[in-house]
Coordinates of C-alpha atoms in Angstrom, one line a residue:
M1 CA 110.5 56.1 75.2
A2 CA 111.4 54.5 78.5
F3 CA 114.6 56.4 78.6
F4 CA 112.8 59.7 78.0
A5 CA 110.3 58.9 80.8
F6 CA 113.2 58.1 83.2
F7 CA 115.0 61.3 82.3
L8 CA 111.9 63.4 82.9
I9 CA 111.2 61.9 86.3
L10 CA 114.8 62.4 87.3
C11 CA 114.7 66.0 86.2
L12 CA 111.6 66.6 88.2
L13 CA 113.0 65.1 91.3
L14 CA 116.3 67.1 91.1
F15 CA 115.0 70.5 90.1
L16 CA 111.3 71.2 90.7
P17 CA 109.7 73.3 92.0
S18 CA 112.3 76.0 91.9
T19 CA 113.9 75.3 88.4
N20 CA 112.4 74.8 85.0
C21 CA 113.3 71.4 83.7
I22 CA 114.5 71.5 80.1
S23 CA 114.0 67.9 78.8
S24 CA 114.8 68.1 75.1
P25 CA 114.7 70.4 72.1
E26 CA 111.9 68.4 70.6
S27 CA 109.7 68.9 73.7
Q28 CA 110.4 72.7 73.9
H29 CA 109.6 73.7 70.3
T30 CA 106.9 76.0 71.5
Q31 CA 109.2 78.0 73.8
T32 CA 108.6 81.3 72.2
V33 CA 106.8 84.4 73.3
R34 CA 104.7 86.8 71.2
L35 CA 104.9 90.6 71.0
N36 CA 101.8 92.3 69.6
H37 CA 103.1 95.2 67.5
H38 CA 99.6 96.8 67.2
D39 CA 99.2 97.0 70.9
T40 CA 102.8 98.3 71.3
I41 CA 102.2 101.1 68.8
Q42 CA 98.9 102.1 70.4
A43 CA 100.6 102.3 73.8
I44 CA 103.3 104.5 72.5
E45 CA 100.9 106.8 70.8
D46 CA 98.8 107.1 73.9
F47 CA 101.9 107.7 76.0
M48 CA 103.2 110.5 73.7
A49 CA 99.8 112.2 73.6
F50 CA 99.4 112.2 77.4
D51 CA 99.6 115.7 79.0
A52 CA 102.2 115.2 81.8
G53 CA 102.5 118.9 82.4
Q54 CA 99.0 119.0 83.9
L55 CA 100.0 116.0 86.1
L56 CA 103.1 117.7 87.4
Q57 CA 101.2 121.0 88.0
E58 CA 98.4 119.3 89.9
S59 CA 100.7 117.5 92.3
I60 CA 102.6 120.6 93.2
Q61 CA 99.8 121.9 95.5
V62 CA 99.2 119.9 98.7
P63 CA 95.4 119.7 99.3
A64 CA 94.0 120.9 102.6
T65 CA 92.3 117.5 103.1
T66 CA 93.8 114.4 101.6
T67 CA 92.1 111.3 100.4
T68 CA 93.6 107.9 99.5
T69 CA 92.5 105.2 97.1
S70 CA 91.0 102.2 98.7
S71 CA 93.4 99.6 99.7
S72 CA 91.3 97.0 98.0
S73 CA 92.9 98.0 94.7
S74 CA 96.4 97.3 96.0
P75 CA 98.1 93.9 96.3
F76 CA 98.8 94.5 99.9
Q77 CA 98.6 97.3 102.5
G78 CA 101.3 99.7 103.6
N79 CA 102.5 103.3 103.4
Y80 CA 103.6 104.3 99.9
I81 CA 104.5 107.1 97.6
P82 CA 103.4 107.4 94.0
V83 CA 106.3 106.9 91.5
Y84 CA 106.4 107.8 87.8
D85 CA 108.7 106.8 85.0
I86 CA 110.8 109.9 84.3
D87 CA 110.2 109.8 80.6
I88 CA 106.6 110.8 81.1
F89 CA 107.9 114.3 82.1
L90 CA 110.7 114.5 79.5
K91 CA 108.8 113.4 76.4
S92 CA 107.5 116.9 75.6
G93 CA 111.0 118.0 74.8
Y94 CA 111.5 115.4 72.0
E95 CA 110.2 115.3 68.5
D96 CA 109.0 111.7 68.6
Y97 CA 109.3 108.4 70.6
R98 CA 112.4 107.4 68.7
S99 CA 114.3 110.5 69.9
L100 CA 113.0 109.9 73.4
I101 CA 114.1 106.3 73.6
L102 CA 117.6 107.1 72.1
F103 CA 118.0 109.7 74.8
R104 CA 117.0 107.2 77.5
L105 CA 119.6 104.8 76.1
A106 CA 122.2 107.6 76.2
R107 CA 121.5 108.1 79.9
N108 CA 121.8 104.4 80.3
A109 CA 125.2 104.4 78.8
K110 CA 126.4 107.3 81.0
R111 CA 125.1 105.6 84.1
F112 CA 126.8 102.3 83.2
E113 CA 130.1 104.2 82.9
W114 CA 129.7 105.4 86.5
L115 CA 128.6 102.0 87.8
S116 CA 131.4 100.1 86.0
T117 CA 134.0 102.5 87.3
S118 CA 132.9 102.1 90.9
L119 CA 132.8 98.3 90.6
T120 CA 136.3 97.8 89.4
D121 CA 139.4 97.4 91.5
S122 CA 140.0 101.1 91.5
P123 CA 139.0 103.2 94.6
V124 CA 135.2 103.5 95.2
V125 CA 133.5 106.2 93.0
D126 CA 130.0 106.4 94.3
I127 CA 128.8 109.6 92.6
P128 CA 126.8 109.1 89.4
Y129 CA 128.2 110.2 86.1
Y130 CA 125.6 112.9 86.0
Y131 CA 122.5 113.6 88.1
E132 CA 120.0 113.0 85.3
S133 CA 120.7 109.3 85.2
A134 CA 117.8 108.2 87.4
S135 CA 114.7 106.6 85.8
Y136 CA 111.9 107.2 88.4
V137 CA 110.4 110.2 90.1
G138 CA 108.8 110.0 93.5
I139 CA 106.3 112.4 95.0
M140 CA 106.2 113.2 98.7
D141 CA 105.7 116.1 101.1
I142 CA 108.4 117.9 103.0
G143 CA 108.1 120.0 106.2
N144 CA 105.2 121.4 108.3
P145 CA 103.0 122.6 106.7
P146 CA 103.9 120.2 103.8
Q147 CA 105.5 121.3 100.6
R148 CA 105.2 119.0 97.6
A149 CA 108.5 117.6 96.2
H150 CA 109.4 115.7 93.1
L151 CA 112.6 113.7 93.7
L152 CA 114.6 111.4 91.5
I153 CA 114.6 107.9 93.2
D154 CA 117.9 106.1 92.9
T155 CA 118.9 102.7 94.4
G156 CA 122.5 103.5 93.4
S157 CA 122.8 106.7 95.4
R158 CA 123.6 106.9 99.1
F159 CA 122.6 110.4 99.9
V160 CA 119.5 112.7 100.0
W161 CA 119.5 116.3 98.8
W162 CA 117.1 118.8 97.4
D163 CA 117.0 122.5 96.5
C164 CA 116.4 125.0 99.3
Q165 CA 115.3 128.6 98.6
P166 CA 117.0 130.9 98.2
C167 CA 119.2 129.0 95.7
N168 CA 120.9 129.3 92.4
N169 CA 119.3 127.4 89.5
C170 CA 116.3 126.5 91.6
P171 CA 113.5 124.5 89.9
T172 CA 110.3 126.3 89.3
F173 CA 108.8 124.7 92.5
S174 CA 111.4 124.2 95.3
Y175 CA 111.4 123.8 99.0
N176 CA 111.5 126.9 101.2
P177 CA 112.8 126.1 104.7
S178 CA 111.7 129.4 106.2
R179 CA 108.1 128.2 105.7
S180 CA 108.5 125.0 107.7
S181 CA 108.3 124.8 111.5
S182 CA 109.9 121.3 111.4
Y183 CA 113.1 122.4 109.6
R184 CA 116.3 122.4 111.6
Q185 CA 119.9 123.1 110.5
V186 CA 122.6 120.7 111.5
D187 CA 124.8 122.6 114.0
C188 CA 128.5 121.9 113.7
R189 CA 129.0 122.7 117.4
M190 CA 126.9 119.7 118.5
E191 CA 129.0 116.5 118.9
G192 CA 128.2 113.9 116.3
E193 CA 126.0 116.1 114.2
C194 CA 128.4 116.8 111.4
P195 CA 130.1 113.8 109.7
G196 CA 133.4 115.6 109.3
N197 CA 135.6 116.1 106.3
E198 CA 135.0 112.9 104.4
G199 CA 133.6 112.0 101.0
L200 CA 130.4 114.1 100.4
F201 CA 130.8 116.1 103.6
W202 CA 133.3 118.9 104.0
G203 CA 133.0 119.6 107.7
C204 CA 132.1 122.9 109.3
D205 CA 132.3 126.0 107.1
M206 CA 134.8 128.7 108.0
D207 CA 132.4 131.6 108.0
G208 CA 131.2 131.2 111.6
N209 CA 127.6 130.2 110.9
N210 CA 128.1 126.7 112.1
K211 CA 126.9 125.0 108.9
C212 CA 127.9 121.4 108.1
E213 CA 128.8 121.6 104.4
F214 CA 128.2 119.0 101.7
K215 CA 129.2 118.9 98.1
V216 CA 128.2 116.3 95.5
M217 CA 130.5 116.6 92.5
Y218 CA 129.2 114.8 89.5
R219 CA 131.6 113.4 86.9
D220 CA 130.2 115.6 84.2
S221 CA 131.5 118.6 86.1
T222 CA 128.1 119.6 87.5
E223 CA 127.7 119.8 91.3
A224 CA 125.2 120.3 94.1
E225 CA 126.4 122.0 97.3
G226 CA 125.0 123.4 100.5
F227 CA 124.7 122.3 104.1
L228 CA 123.1 119.6 106.1
A229 CA 119.7 120.0 107.8
Y230 CA 116.8 118.0 109.3
E231 CA 113.3 117.9 108.1
K232 CA 110.1 115.9 108.3
V233 CA 109.0 113.8 105.3
T234 CA 105.4 112.6 104.9
T235 CA 103.1 110.9 102.4
T236 CA 99.4 111.4 101.8
H237 CA 99.1 107.7 101.1
G238 CA 99.2 106.1 104.6
E239 CA 98.2 102.5 105.2
E240 CA 95.1 103.6 107.2
G241 CA 94.3 106.5 104.9
G242 CA 95.5 110.1 104.9
D243 CA 98.8 111.5 105.9
V244 CA 101.6 109.6 107.6
V245 CA 105.1 110.6 108.7
L246 CA 107.8 108.5 106.9
V247 CA 110.8 110.1 108.6
E248 CA 110.5 112.6 111.5
N249 CA 114.0 114.0 111.3
L250 CA 115.6 113.2 107.9
R251 CA 119.2 114.4 107.6
F252 CA 119.4 115.8 104.1
G253 CA 121.5 118.1 102.0
C254 CA 119.9 121.6 101.7
A255 CA 121.3 122.6 98.3
E256 CA 122.0 126.3 97.8
K257 CA 123.5 125.4 94.4
S258 CA 122.5 122.6 92.1
P259 CA 123.0 121.5 88.5
A260 CA 121.6 124.1 86.2
S261 CA 118.8 122.2 84.4
M262 CA 117.7 119.4 86.8
I263 CA 116.1 118.1 83.7
G264 CA 114.3 121.3 82.7
K265 CA 113.9 122.4 86.4
K266 CA 111.1 119.8 86.8
F267 CA 112.6 118.0 89.8
T268 CA 113.9 119.3 93.1
G269 CA 116.5 116.8 94.2
I270 CA 117.6 113.2 94.6
L271 CA 116.3 110.5 97.0
G272 CA 119.0 108.0 97.5
F273 CA 117.8 104.4 98.3
G274 CA 121.2 102.8 98.4
P275 CA 122.3 100.5 101.3
N276 CA 124.1 103.2 103.3
T277 CA 123.6 105.1 106.5
Y278 CA 122.8 108.4 104.9
S279 CA 120.3 107.1 102.3
F280 CA 116.5 107.7 102.7
I281 CA 115.6 104.1 103.1
Y282 CA 118.1 103.6 106.0
Q283 CA 117.2 106.8 107.8
M284 CA 113.6 105.7 107.9
N285 CA 114.7 102.3 109.4
A286 CA 112.7 100.6 106.7
T287 CA 112.6 96.8 106.8
S288 CA 111.7 96.6 103.1
F289 CA 110.6 98.6 100.1
S290 CA 108.8 97.3 97.1
F291 CA 107.5 98.6 93.7
C292 CA 106.4 97.5 90.2
P293 CA 108.4 98.9 87.4
K294 CA 105.6 99.8 85.0
S295 CA 105.8 99.6 81.2
H296 CA 107.9 102.5 80.0
T297 CA 104.9 103.7 78.1
A298 CA 102.7 103.8 81.2
S299 CA 101.1 107.1 81.9
V300 CA 100.0 106.1 85.4
A301 CA 102.0 105.9 88.7
T302 CA 103.2 102.8 90.4
S303 CA 103.3 102.6 94.2
L304 CA 106.5 102.3 96.1
Y305 CA 105.6 100.6 99.4
F306 CA 107.6 100.7 102.6
N307 CA 107.7 98.0 105.3
S308 CA 105.2 95.8 103.5
L309 CA 106.0 92.7 101.4
P310 CA 103.5 91.0 99.0
I311 CA 102.0 87.7 100.0
P312 CA 103.8 85.0 98.1
D313 CA 102.0 83.1 95.4
D314 CA 102.9 80.2 93.1
F315 CA 105.2 82.4 91.0
T316 CA 107.0 84.2 93.9
F317 CA 110.7 83.5 94.5
R318 CA 113.4 85.0 96.6
T319 CA 117.2 85.2 96.1
P320 CA 119.8 86.4 98.6
L321 CA 121.2 89.9 98.5
L322 CA 124.9 89.5 98.4
Q323 CA 127.0 91.0 101.2
N324 CA 130.4 91.2 99.5
I325 CA 129.5 93.7 96.8
Q326 CA 130.3 97.4 97.1
P327 CA 128.2 98.7 100.0
I328 CA 126.2 101.2 97.9
Y329 CA 124.6 98.7 95.5
Y330 CA 122.1 95.8 95.7
A331 CA 123.4 92.7 94.0
V332 CA 122.2 89.1 93.5
N333 CA 123.7 85.9 92.1
L334 CA 122.5 85.5 88.5
T335 CA 123.9 82.1 87.6
G336 CA 122.8 81.8 84.0
V337 CA 120.3 82.5 81.2
Y338 CA 118.1 80.2 79.2
V339 CA 117.5 81.0 75.5
R340 CA 114.6 78.6 74.7
W341 CA 116.0 75.3 75.9
E342 CA 119.7 76.2 75.8
F343 CA 121.3 77.2 79.2
L344 CA 124.2 79.6 79.2
E345 CA 126.2 79.9 82.4
I346 CA 127.2 83.3 83.4
K347 CA 130.0 84.3 85.8
S348 CA 129.0 87.5 87.5
L349 CA 131.2 90.2 88.8
T350 CA 134.3 88.9 90.5
N351 CA 137.2 91.1 91.6
S352 CA 140.4 90.5 93.4
D353 CA 138.9 91.2 96.8
G354 CA 136.1 88.7 96.3
R355 CA 133.2 90.9 95.3
V356 CA 130.6 89.0 93.2
G357 CA 127.1 89.6 92.0
A358 CA 124.8 91.1 89.4
V359 CA 123.7 94.6 90.3
V360 CA 120.0 95.3 90.3
D361 CA 119.8 99.0 89.6
S362 CA 116.7 101.3 89.4
G363 CA 118.5 103.8 87.2
T364 CA 119.5 101.4 84.4
S365 CA 117.1 100.6 81.6
I366 CA 118.5 97.6 79.9
S367 CA 120.5 94.6 81.2
M368 CA 124.1 94.4 80.4
F369 CA 126.3 91.3 80.2
P370 CA 130.1 90.8 80.0
L371 CA 131.2 91.0 76.4
Q372 CA 132.2 87.3 76.0
F373 CA 128.9 86.1 77.5
Y374 CA 126.9 88.7 75.6
N375 CA 128.3 87.5 72.3
Q376 CA 127.4 83.9 73.2
F377 CA 123.9 85.0 74.3
R378 CA 123.2 87.1 71.2
D379 CA 124.4 84.4 68.9
T380 CA 122.2 81.8 70.6
F381 CA 119.2 84.2 70.3
T382 CA 119.8 84.8 66.6
R383 CA 120.2 81.1 65.9
H384 CA 116.8 80.5 67.5
S385 CA 115.1 83.4 65.6
Q386 CA 116.2 82.8 62.1
W387 CA 112.6 83.2 60.9
L388 CA 112.7 86.9 61.7
S389 CA 113.7 89.7 59.3
R390 CA 117.0 91.3 60.4
L391 CA 117.6 95.0 60.3
P392 CA 120.8 97.0 60.8
G393 CA 121.7 97.7 64.4
E394 CA 121.0 100.9 66.3
Q395 CA 123.3 103.2 68.2
F396 CA 123.2 101.0 71.3
F397 CA 122.0 97.7 69.9
D398 CA 123.5 95.2 67.4
T399 CA 120.5 92.8 67.0
C400 CA 117.4 94.3 65.5
Y401 CA 114.4 93.0 63.6
N402 CA 111.5 94.2 61.4
I403 CA 107.8 93.7 61.8
S404 CA 105.9 94.8 58.7
S405 CA 102.2 94.9 58.2
P406 CA 100.1 92.7 57.9
E407 CA 102.0 90.5 60.3
W408 CA 101.6 92.8 63.4
Y409 CA 103.2 90.4 65.8
L410 CA 106.7 89.2 66.6
E411 CA 107.4 85.6 67.8
V412 CA 110.7 85.6 69.7
P413 CA 112.7 83.0 71.6
E414 CA 111.8 82.9 75.3
I415 CA 114.5 84.1 77.7
I416 CA 114.7 83.0 81.3
F417 CA 117.0 84.4 84.1
Q418 CA 118.3 81.8 86.6
F419 CA 119.2 83.0 90.1
S420 CA 120.6 81.3 93.2
G421 CA 117.7 80.6 95.5
V422 CA 117.5 79.7 99.2
T423 CA 117.5 76.0 98.5
G424 CA 118.3 75.8 94.8
H425 CA 117.8 77.6 91.6
E426 CA 115.0 80.1 90.9
V427 CA 113.9 81.4 87.5
L428 CA 112.3 84.6 86.1
R429 CA 110.6 84.2 82.7
L430 CA 110.7 87.3 80.5
D431 CA 107.9 88.1 78.1
A432 CA 108.4 89.6 74.7
N433 CA 108.0 93.1 75.9
Q434 CA 110.8 92.6 78.3
I435 CA 113.0 91.0 75.6
M436 CA 112.6 93.4 72.7
M437 CA 112.6 97.2 72.7
P438 CA 110.7 99.2 70.0
I439 CA 112.9 101.9 68.3
G440 CA 110.3 104.3 67.2
T441 CA 106.9 103.3 65.7
D442 CA 108.0 102.0 62.3
G443 CA 108.2 98.3 63.3
K444 CA 111.9 98.1 64.3
Y445 CA 112.6 96.1 67.4
C446 CA 115.9 95.4 69.0
L447 CA 117.1 92.9 71.5
A448 CA 117.1 94.9 74.7
F449 CA 120.5 93.8 76.0
S450 CA 124.0 95.3 75.6
P451 CA 127.5 94.1 76.2
T452 CA 130.0 95.6 78.6
K453 CA 133.7 96.1 78.0
F454 CA 134.3 94.9 81.6
R455 CA 135.0 91.2 81.6
Q456 CA 132.8 90.2 84.6
F457 CA 130.3 93.0 85.0
T458 CA 126.6 92.1 85.0
L459 CA 123.7 94.6 85.4
I460 CA 120.0 93.8 85.6
G461 CA 117.9 96.7 84.2
T462 CA 114.3 97.8 84.7
W463 CA 113.3 97.0 81.1
Q464 CA 113.6 93.3 81.9
L465 CA 111.8 93.8 85.3
Q466 CA 108.8 95.9 84.0
G467 CA 105.6 94.3 85.1
T468 CA 107.3 92.3 87.9
R469 CA 107.0 93.5 91.5
V470 CA 110.5 93.8 93.0
S471 CA 110.8 93.8 96.8
F472 CA 113.9 94.6 98.7
D473 CA 113.6 92.7 102.0
L474 CA 116.3 94.5 104.0
A475 CA 115.5 92.8 107.3
N476 CA 116.3 89.4 105.8
Q477 CA 118.7 90.6 103.1
M478 CA 116.6 89.0 100.3
L479 CA 115.3 90.2 96.9
Q480 CA 111.8 89.0 96.2
F481 CA 110.3 88.7 92.7
D482 CA 106.6 88.5 92.1
P483 CA 106.0 88.2 88.3
E484 CA 102.2 88.0 88.6
N485 CA 101.7 90.6 91.4
C486 CA 101.8 93.6 89.1
K487 CA 99.4 92.0 86.6
N488 CA 96.8 91.6 89.3
S489 CA 96.9 95.1 90.6
P490 CA 97.0 98.6 89.1
S491 CA 99.8 99.6 91.5

């Protein structure tokens, strides 16, 4: 007994408050989290029944006078744009929730293929596998007078483009530059205006109209092309209420040709949030951006805030953004994962030129671990969940379980991510909804993690971050997690 007390005191002195102290298996026998199957099914049914078409239609028209919700309902003040999970607009094209979730996982797999290619020792490939790999849709206004735009938000993209009329394959609602007094085409004759013939930019055209051409060639053989221009971007959700300008002169790609579907022609372009000179977030000189990934069955918007960080509470922690990763991604040092009381050390991405880190990506749904680590993680999880009824794996998962009536709940081992903090280790506890993914509504749940074929590639997906406010503190190069912030606020 004296030895146990000594060990506990030593553990507290060495690790708290930033790290959970795992004393012994006996003292941790309650380290499980519960998933309520009844609540999950009800949320899925409500989500599938929600009429997103009306939501999209209503937000097309910019009202003559704008109103904003009271800031008292928000966790902190700041300018923001409403952001929706993309599946709320896509679900009408699928027979049921199972078909929708499998399509989401297929998008996830394609996006991973792009990310893993660009994070190997091969030359940088910073164009997504295909344009539909984003997970979130942001709503903002373009031009003067404003025209409403629905843009795919992507922390893995470094460029901004949207369709400009007249254009081929235009979405039903697309931007018309001839109606905007704030629109200005980039003139190749002006020194420093055109980036030149590099990467996305193809220099001046040869037709004598002085356009600075761009071309985004996606790896599924689709492409967006046009010319560079400047435009004003605003939001109707200013900190003081009403309209506010986010960027006065945003340099963007005015697309005359874009991928044929743009997911059913519902969205008008891509808003890159990657750490690069041409991204939206860098052009607006933002010191930070912050949002709560909602539950993937949420039918309400979250708020993406600019230049405003939440006030820290007892659950807040910060981890450094790594500087030696590819310059188009956000990465942190994920040092290990707890499965109940067992700690599994993970070696994140390390290449020959010293790049290390676990990528935090808005377009990826589920977290992905290197194969060897994943096998160890999965085997540890199954060893600690032997009371559950196993089912065959799914297309993208190898560890699945059944919940049958009248049980209606699933008790699973707790999973905790451990990060490098400012002065020590920091931990993010996952609840059952972040650990397991329902595959349809028949009671089948799968462990929401996947392996990668790349030996040292780690990816943190939004399924594990849902319900946690994630803040990118660009000024201090930190990533801030607020697990309780989203629970205390509708935004």
